[in-house]
Amino acid sequence: MNGTVVTLFLVIVLTTLVITYFAAKKTQTTGDFYTAGGGLTGWQNGLAIAGDYLSAASFLGIAGAIALYGFDGFFYSIGFLIAYLVVMFLVAEPLRNLGKYTLADMINARFDAKKVRGIAALSTLTIVIFYMIAQLVGAGALIQLLFGIDYWIAVLIVGVMMTIYVLFGGMTATSWVQIIKAVLLMIGTVIIAFMVLAKFNFNILGMFSEMKTATSHGADYLKPGLKYTVPLDTISLMLALVLGTAGLPHILMRFFTVKNARTARSSVVTATWVVGIFYILTIFLGFGAAAFVGEELIAAANPAGNMAAPLLAEVLGGNLLMSFVSAVAFATILAVVAGLVLSGASAFAHDIYGQIIKKGNATDKQQMLAARYASLGVSIFSILLALFAQNMNVAFLVSLAFCVAASANLPVILYTIYWKRFNTSGAVTAMVLGLVSALILVAISPNVFSPIEGAALFVGEPIFSLTNPAIISVPLGFLGGYLGTVFSKEVDLKRYAEVQVKANTGYRE
């Protein structure tokens, strides 16, 4: 622990608390709390989306994965980036036009059924919990490394901070924390990438040549197969990453913070540029860590490689750069977990409490109170789970959240927008089958059971061999939607025609 680290951390924390203080004054209604009153501009929301998306998995997890596994680690960067094309071309505009606060609102524009809303809310909460664990694991490892405090204390610190943002500042505070964090993260990443490239004499081809001998893997470091030795597993991972973003509730929720579909599209364009540049630069973070920090030191700091980026910053720029990068990583985690808590709280307070329990008759005051209680509940549950996942790679944990999103949410979103025969039975079947199959297959996979002690949560032989089940659970989600629809007699073409008009024009009665 040193003065520079402490000072920069305190600056980050105080800045975010000041933002929360001013945002709290503007957060008077449920619309303010959930969507910042729909008042963000395209570039503001684009940066906030990028801030939401560039999580601990991106900054800490991918840098570590590339440092330890080379080409296989870069799969995450490719998948996360390409995923934005699915969001931009298929989902962003219809979602903004049909929804109000949550994903369930958008689906219910076509199916006004409590069971559809309830299952959509359950799916949202499941994804939020998975994603939250990843962020808290990254935060715990980071603060543990810097301050030498116990992992559980570090997780509690982050948990308390994120809860404060959401309880008092809502979406306005969360958005501005994400915008500031996105700018700081890009600055830090560009600085490190520049310094790494300088070490290789600004010769990118030369860098790739040198990396053939820089690690214990030799030339295999630049080839696929170090981590993902089963081709089917690799395809399954990429399927989850590419399709999962369009079903992530905390990303989709951001499209309700702008005034119209045109602004939503411009948000995605801005976010895609920022995210694209960042993921290209992860090559330099990973290669730099492998070459100048070394595999042993990276693994010693954190077995999953989550501390590769801060350690590289220390080697290149000493305590000052490491302190800056660590403070930015901390801000990254705070911003993302705040967005996750908000999406989880809105699923419970707006969908389950407001629309199902109160049948749409809850007052603003009642919904706000429910949202704040839900925020506390989501935070506490996520913290408890994160305490048991200390040695899991955060990029991998996030890939599981992507798998659930692609399996349970994406089929329903696409069918709702583009298939006129789709009905309530199909929506319920798609979500249930996608969600349940993804969770069961993860529970019996090598991530949970391994014959090697310490390699997974439990010692034992896995029943299902793939580490990411998307290649099975995503088709099951789409198949469930299809079969549930064709075996049901329910048809409402008039409602579909109305949805098509709203989705494409934004017209509301």
XYZ file of C-alpha atoms in Angstrom:
509
model
C 0.000 0.000 0.000
C 1.307 3.467 -0.832
C 0.096 7.070 -0.753
C -0.427 7.314 -4.522
C -2.716 4.296 -4.615
C -4.752 5.525 -1.655
C -5.033 9.063 -3.081
C -6.229 7.947 -6.529
C -8.722 5.514 -5.046
C -10.115 8.214 -2.778
C -10.395 10.625 -5.742
C -12.380 8.032 -7.718
C -14.653 7.249 -4.779
C -15.268 10.911 -3.872
C -15.959 11.859 -7.507
C -18.557 9.121 -7.865
C -20.172 10.072 -4.552
C -20.423 13.722 -5.650
C -22.104 12.562 -8.890
C -24.511 10.440 -6.834
C -25.321 13.408 -4.581
C -26.317 15.667 -7.492
C -28.104 12.824 -9.309
C -30.145 12.061 -6.198
C -31.615 15.569 -6.363
C -32.875 14.874 -9.898
C -34.213 11.403 -9.129
C -37.820 12.072 -8.162
C -39.891 9.631 -10.239
C -39.631 5.990 -11.306
C -38.748 7.207 -14.820
C -35.810 9.160 -13.374
C -34.724 6.157 -11.300
C -34.921 3.522 -14.061
C -34.027 5.491 -17.210
C -32.678 8.927 -16.168
C -35.920 10.390 -17.515
C -34.917 9.402 -21.081
C -32.770 12.526 -21.243
C -29.341 11.219 -22.327
C -27.944 12.226 -25.729
C -26.581 9.728 -28.255
C -22.900 10.248 -27.403
C -23.589 10.262 -23.664
C -25.530 7.014 -23.828
C -22.960 5.529 -26.217
C -20.167 6.181 -23.734
C -22.357 4.883 -20.906
C -23.080 1.675 -22.883
C -19.347 1.268 -23.493
C -18.768 1.905 -19.796
C -21.331 -0.753 -18.941
C -19.855 -3.211 -21.422
C -16.151 -2.711 -20.695
C -16.375 -4.481 -17.403
C -13.872 -6.251 -15.166
C -14.142 -9.141 -17.611
C -12.855 -6.944 -20.428
C -10.124 -5.054 -18.623
C -8.896 -7.604 -16.089
C -10.164 -10.940 -17.430
C -9.256 -10.627 -21.124
C -5.806 -9.147 -20.443
C -5.125 -12.108 -18.130
C -6.555 -14.660 -20.555
C -4.384 -13.372 -23.429
C -1.321 -13.193 -21.167
C -1.720 -16.817 -20.052
C -3.264 -18.441 -23.152
C -2.387 -16.217 -26.114
C -4.712 -16.581 -29.091
C -7.383 -18.398 -27.068
C -7.675 -15.429 -24.719
C -8.361 -13.126 -27.670
C -11.529 -15.101 -28.486
C -13.287 -13.027 -25.825
C -12.306 -9.761 -27.518
C -13.547 -10.966 -30.904
C -16.834 -12.272 -29.544
C -17.623 -9.219 -27.411
C -16.982 -6.859 -30.334
C -18.940 -8.723 -33.020
C -21.861 -8.988 -30.615
C -22.555 -5.294 -31.073
C -23.493 -5.844 -34.710
C -26.376 -8.072 -33.577
C -27.514 -5.360 -31.152
C -27.203 -2.552 -33.707
C -28.928 -4.206 -36.662
C -31.576 -6.392 -35.005
C -32.463 -5.212 -31.512
C -31.691 -1.572 -30.580
C -34.394 0.318 -32.496
C -37.392 -2.045 -31.982
C -36.493 -2.451 -28.320
C -36.450 1.313 -27.739
C -39.741 1.772 -29.570
C -41.603 -1.052 -27.809
C -40.236 -0.901 -24.250
C -40.463 1.503 -21.366
C -38.212 0.481 -18.466
C -37.283 -3.212 -18.812
C -36.959 -6.116 -21.250
C -40.266 -7.510 -19.982
C -41.991 -4.259 -21.020
C -40.820 -4.791 -24.567
C -42.055 -8.421 -24.692
C -45.339 -7.457 -23.064
C -45.983 -4.924 -25.823
C -47.075 -8.023 -27.729
C -48.054 -10.493 -24.979
C -49.919 -8.892 -22.128
C -49.484 -11.880 -19.814
C -48.220 -12.000 -16.228
C -46.444 -15.308 -16.727
C -44.375 -13.880 -19.612
C -43.411 -10.840 -17.548
C -42.598 -12.979 -14.512
C -40.307 -15.369 -16.393
C -38.580 -12.457 -18.180
C -37.919 -10.853 -14.785
C -36.565 -14.158 -13.417
C -34.243 -14.487 -16.425
C -33.024 -10.916 -15.890
C -32.250 -11.577 -12.216
C -30.350 -14.788 -13.076
C -28.153 -13.025 -15.638
C -27.556 -10.102 -13.291
C -26.377 -12.446 -10.520
C -23.922 -14.287 -12.824
C -22.519 -11.035 -14.185
C -22.348 -9.448 -10.743
C -20.292 -12.308 -9.310
C -17.704 -11.749 -12.054
C -17.374 -8.051 -11.234
C -17.127 -8.627 -7.490
C -14.493 -11.347 -7.945
C -12.414 -8.899 -10.029
C -12.870 -6.147 -7.456
C -11.937 -8.433 -4.593
C -8.741 -9.612 -6.298
C -7.751 -6.052 -7.233
C -8.210 -4.488 -3.801
C -6.652 -7.527 -2.124
C -3.526 -7.114 -4.269
C -3.217 -3.370 -3.692
C -4.089 -3.005 -0.039
C -3.251 -6.432 1.325
C -6.680 -6.804 2.919
C -8.756 -9.961 2.971
C -10.741 -10.822 -0.156
C -14.073 -10.847 1.679
C -13.505 -7.339 3.056
C -12.659 -6.084 -0.453
C -15.874 -7.575 -1.851
C -17.901 -5.958 0.932
C -16.373 -2.524 0.219
C -17.410 -2.683 -3.437
C -20.816 -4.054 -2.512
C -21.526 -1.146 -0.185
C -20.354 1.431 -2.753
C -22.482 0.068 -5.608
C -25.544 -0.078 -3.383
C -25.135 3.589 -2.439
C -25.032 4.654 -6.125
C -28.226 2.839 -6.985
C -30.198 3.548 -3.819
C -29.727 7.286 -4.058
C -28.718 8.230 -7.611
C -30.550 5.702 -9.785
C -29.841 5.640 -13.534
C -28.593 9.251 -13.708
C -25.755 8.612 -11.246
C -25.001 5.214 -12.762
C -24.824 6.675 -16.296
C -22.418 9.474 -15.403
C -20.182 7.163 -13.396
C -20.072 4.901 -16.478
C -19.288 7.811 -18.841
C -16.383 9.060 -16.700
C -15.099 5.541 -16.192
C -15.224 4.777 -19.963
C -13.094 7.856 -20.718
C -10.566 7.026 -17.956
C -10.399 3.374 -19.026
C -9.661 4.295 -22.639
C -6.959 6.759 -21.531
C -5.300 4.123 -19.332
C -5.516 1.428 -22.021
C -4.061 3.704 -24.735
C -1.161 4.706 -22.455
C -0.267 1.089 -21.632
C -0.654 -0.041 -25.260
C 1.639 2.805 -26.385
C 4.286 1.874 -23.789
C 4.120 -1.814 -24.737
C 4.469 -0.966 -28.424
C 7.426 1.288 -27.586
C 9.115 -1.700 -25.900
C 8.786 -3.535 -29.213
C 10.194 -0.508 -31.123
C 6.728 0.261 -32.575
C 7.019 -2.839 -34.733
C 3.780 -4.817 -34.512
C 5.047 -7.670 -36.707
C 8.203 -7.759 -34.627
C 6.073 -7.999 -31.480
C 4.270 -11.071 -32.809
C 7.622 -12.653 -33.733
C 9.071 -12.027 -30.285
C 5.993 -13.473 -28.577
C 6.830 -16.855 -30.114
C 9.671 -17.179 -27.625
C 8.416 -14.939 -24.791
C 6.379 -17.594 -22.953
C 6.724 -21.234 -21.957
C 4.242 -22.152 -24.710
C 6.651 -21.174 -27.494
C 5.148 -20.731 -30.975
C 1.907 -22.400 -29.782
C 1.153 -19.201 -27.859
C -0.004 -17.574 -31.101
C -2.118 -20.541 -32.177
C -5.563 -21.670 -31.003
C -5.772 -24.682 -28.715
C -3.872 -23.750 -25.545
C -6.988 -23.319 -23.408
C -9.771 -24.498 -25.694
C -8.574 -27.865 -26.900
C -12.045 -29.007 -27.953
C -13.219 -27.208 -31.150
C -16.886 -27.680 -30.193
C -16.243 -25.887 -26.894
C -14.668 -22.966 -28.749
C -17.657 -22.659 -31.091
C -19.990 -22.813 -28.089
C -18.102 -20.006 -26.325
C -18.173 -17.779 -29.412
C -21.903 -18.427 -29.886
C -22.543 -17.254 -26.311
C -20.397 -14.130 -26.701
C -21.748 -13.071 -30.110
C -25.443 -13.634 -29.329
C -25.439 -12.917 -25.589
C -25.049 -9.125 -25.677
C -28.428 -8.668 -27.372
C -30.040 -10.373 -24.380
C -28.158 -8.708 -21.513
C -30.703 -6.781 -19.419
C -28.319 -4.067 -18.153
C -27.238 -3.283 -21.745
C -30.775 -3.377 -23.153
C -32.010 -1.131 -20.357
C -29.697 1.612 -21.590
C -31.776 2.061 -24.758
C -34.630 3.391 -22.629
C -32.471 6.285 -21.384
C -32.717 8.144 -24.717
C -35.686 9.996 -26.198
C -36.155 8.054 -29.460
C -34.965 5.176 -31.652
C -32.700 7.393 -33.751
C -30.756 8.403 -30.654
C -30.653 4.742 -29.594
C -29.011 3.829 -32.934
C -26.442 6.625 -32.622
C -25.720 5.369 -29.093
C -24.818 1.936 -30.458
C -22.580 3.437 -33.167
C -20.658 5.466 -30.569
C -20.397 2.463 -28.257
C -19.197 0.198 -31.090
C -16.316 2.556 -31.948
C -15.200 2.864 -28.324
C -15.570 -0.858 -27.637
C -13.869 -1.798 -30.934
C -10.779 0.315 -30.268
C -10.536 -1.023 -26.726
C -10.700 -4.696 -27.747
C -8.002 -4.223 -30.383
C -5.786 -2.747 -27.667
C -6.307 -5.804 -25.409
C -3.729 -7.565 -27.617
C -1.071 -5.171 -26.330
C -2.219 -5.555 -22.728
C -2.046 -9.350 -22.902
C 1.187 -9.604 -24.871
C 2.830 -6.952 -22.700
C 1.879 -8.779 -19.502
C 3.154 -12.100 -20.848
C 6.458 -10.615 -22.062
C 7.311 -8.145 -19.276
C 5.559 -9.513 -16.183
C 5.724 -13.245 -16.854
C 3.315 -16.118 -16.396
C 4.551 -17.063 -12.920
C 4.059 -13.618 -11.392
C 0.637 -13.220 -13.041
C -0.554 -16.596 -11.764
C 0.959 -15.940 -8.303
C -1.005 -12.681 -7.951
C -4.225 -14.395 -9.077
C -4.463 -17.963 -10.462
C -7.019 -16.903 -13.099
C -4.777 -14.084 -14.401
C -7.113 -11.258 -13.364
C -4.248 -9.015 -12.165
C -2.243 -9.053 -15.414
C -3.124 -5.461 -16.439
C -2.274 -3.772 -13.087
C 0.976 -5.757 -12.841
C 1.933 -4.722 -16.393
C 1.233 -1.084 -15.503
C 3.586 -1.400 -12.521
C 6.389 -2.838 -14.656
C 6.007 -0.142 -17.334
C 5.228 2.957 -15.274
C 5.947 2.143 -11.650
C 3.603 2.826 -8.756
C 2.031 5.879 -10.380
C 0.742 4.070 -13.493
C -0.236 0.990 -11.500
C -2.183 3.194 -9.091
C -3.966 4.950 -11.958
C -4.800 1.696 -13.762
C -5.982 0.049 -10.537
C -8.135 3.052 -9.636
C -9.656 2.977 -13.140
C -10.257 -0.776 -12.833
C -11.971 -0.101 -9.519
C -14.141 2.599 -11.128
C -14.886 0.132 -13.956
C -16.204 -2.417 -11.509
C -18.188 0.124 -9.499
C -19.896 1.470 -12.629
C -20.799 -1.941 -14.025
C -22.093 -3.403 -10.773
C -24.226 -0.303 -10.228
C -25.811 -0.843 -13.662
C -26.360 -4.512 -12.859
C -27.989 -3.787 -9.510
C -30.253 -1.261 -11.233
C -31.402 -3.715 -13.913
C -31.990 -6.423 -11.306
C -33.884 -4.031 -9.047
C -36.054 -2.799 -11.938
C -36.917 -6.391 -12.895
C -38.179 -7.024 -9.393
C -39.721 -3.646 -8.509
C -41.266 -2.766 -11.873
C -42.096 -6.181 -13.327
C -42.752 -8.470 -10.356
C -43.973 -5.976 -7.740
C -45.433 -3.178 -9.869
C -47.030 -5.144 -12.708
C -47.706 -8.617 -11.278
C -48.309 -8.134 -7.552
C -49.797 -4.631 -7.756
C -51.354 -5.224 -11.235
C -49.974 -1.927 -12.564
C -51.548 0.112 -9.773
C -48.419 0.792 -7.699
C -47.742 4.448 -7.013
C -44.422 6.102 -7.864
C -43.527 6.147 -4.194
C -44.291 2.434 -3.752
C -42.248 1.469 -6.845
C -39.280 3.587 -5.741
C -39.345 1.968 -2.297
C -39.600 -1.517 -3.828
C -36.715 -0.741 -6.205
C -34.501 0.325 -3.312
C -35.324 -2.774 -1.274
C -34.670 -4.918 -4.371
C -31.313 -3.180 -4.862
C -30.302 -4.189 -1.348
C -31.447 -7.758 -1.933
C -29.596 -8.182 -5.246
C -26.425 -6.678 -3.746
C -26.403 -8.900 -0.649
C -27.122 -12.100 -2.604
C -24.382 -11.332 -5.171
C -21.817 -10.557 -2.460
C -22.507 -13.872 -0.729
C -22.060 -15.825 -3.978
C -18.886 -13.884 -4.928
C -17.206 -15.005 -1.692
C -17.157 -18.590 -3.049
C -15.881 -17.767 -6.556
C -12.533 -16.135 -5.725
C -10.331 -18.194 -8.070
C -12.524 -18.153 -11.176
C -11.532 -16.037 -14.220
C -13.889 -13.090 -14.509
C -14.022 -13.237 -18.314
C -15.165 -16.851 -18.073
C -17.829 -16.017 -15.459
C -19.212 -13.321 -17.724
C -19.321 -15.760 -20.646
C -21.776 -17.860 -18.604
C -24.012 -14.809 -18.145
C -23.835 -14.282 -21.914
C -24.849 -17.916 -22.429
C -27.984 -17.522 -20.295
C -28.837 -14.225 -22.056
C -28.433 -15.788 -25.522
C -30.447 -18.878 -24.560
C -33.351 -17.363 -22.614
C -33.750 -13.757 -23.803
C -32.573 -13.473 -27.406
C -34.980 -16.040 -28.925
C -37.967 -14.264 -27.356
C -36.750 -10.811 -28.429
C -36.239 -11.836 -32.078
C -39.433 -13.892 -32.299
C -41.443 -11.043 -30.713
C -40.179 -8.542 -33.275
C -39.960 -10.642 -36.435
C -42.322 -13.691 -36.303
C -46.034 -12.964 -36.741
C -47.183 -16.459 -35.645
C -45.324 -16.211 -32.298
C -47.578 -16.363 -29.218
C -47.628 -16.403 -25.412
C -47.012 -20.169 -25.137
C -43.984 -19.844 -27.407
C -42.582 -16.962 -25.341
C -42.925 -18.889 -22.073
C -41.480 -22.108 -23.539
C -38.514 -20.312 -25.123
C -37.531 -18.519 -21.929
C -38.038 -21.491 -19.614
C -36.257 -24.024 -21.841
C -33.375 -21.654 -22.637
C -32.882 -20.621 -19.012
C -33.254 -24.056 -17.417
C -31.092 -25.883 -19.987
C -28.275 -23.310 -19.648
C -28.305 -23.497 -15.833
C -28.469 -27.309 -15.669
C -25.677 -27.793 -18.218
C -23.453 -25.283 -16.386
C -24.161 -27.070 -13.080
C -22.911 -30.429 -14.428
C -20.010 -28.991 -16.476
C -16.221 -28.927 -15.837
C -16.609 -25.453 -14.302
C -18.411 -26.945 -11.317
C -16.971 -30.476 -11.208
C -13.331 -31.402 -11.865
C -11.245 -34.425 -10.831
C -8.387 -31.994 -10.010
C -8.794 -30.344 -6.605
C -8.994 -26.541 -6.823
C -9.749 -26.504 -10.571
C -13.517 -26.155 -10.014
C -16.021 -25.646 -7.212
C -16.330 -29.384 -6.460
C -14.104 -32.436 -6.924
C -15.648 -35.012 -9.242
C -16.179 -36.055 -12.836
C -18.313 -33.626 -14.896
C -21.366 -35.149 -16.596
C -21.388 -32.554 -19.397
C -17.997 -32.054 -21.088
C -18.278 -28.509 -22.549
C -17.305 -25.514 -20.391
C -19.896 -23.304 -22.089
C -23.218 -24.917 -23.054
C -24.414 -22.254 -25.538
C -24.152 -24.572 -28.549
C -26.937 -26.670 -26.999
C -28.909 -24.215 -24.851
C -29.254 -21.441 -27.489
C -30.808 -23.740 -30.147
C -33.025 -25.175 -27.386
C -34.279 -21.671 -26.600
C -35.178 -21.042 -30.259
C -36.642 -24.546 -30.622
C -38.737 -24.081 -27.466
C -40.169 -20.847 -28.874
C -41.007 -22.545 -32.175
C -42.588 -25.683 -30.699
C -44.478 -23.776 -28.015
C -45.984 -21.608 -30.741
C -46.916 -24.253 -33.330
C -48.494 -26.575 -30.728
C -50.640 -23.733 -29.407
C -53.814 -22.545 -31.152
C -53.339 -18.946 -30.022
C -52.889 -16.507 -32.939
C -53.178 -12.714 -32.760
C -52.115 -11.205 -36.076
C -53.733 -7.857 -35.233
C -51.492 -7.469 -32.167
C -48.467 -8.359 -34.283
C -49.391 -5.705 -36.859
C -49.598 -3.108 -34.067
C -46.211 -4.203 -32.721
C -44.665 -3.919 -36.190
C -45.892 -0.344 -36.568
C -44.609 0.624 -33.113
C -41.278 -1.200 -33.556
C -40.499 0.505 -36.859
C -41.945 3.967 -36.294
C -41.929 4.488 -32.531
C -45.593 5.557 -32.773
C -47.535 5.283 -29.525
C -51.221 5.979 -29.063
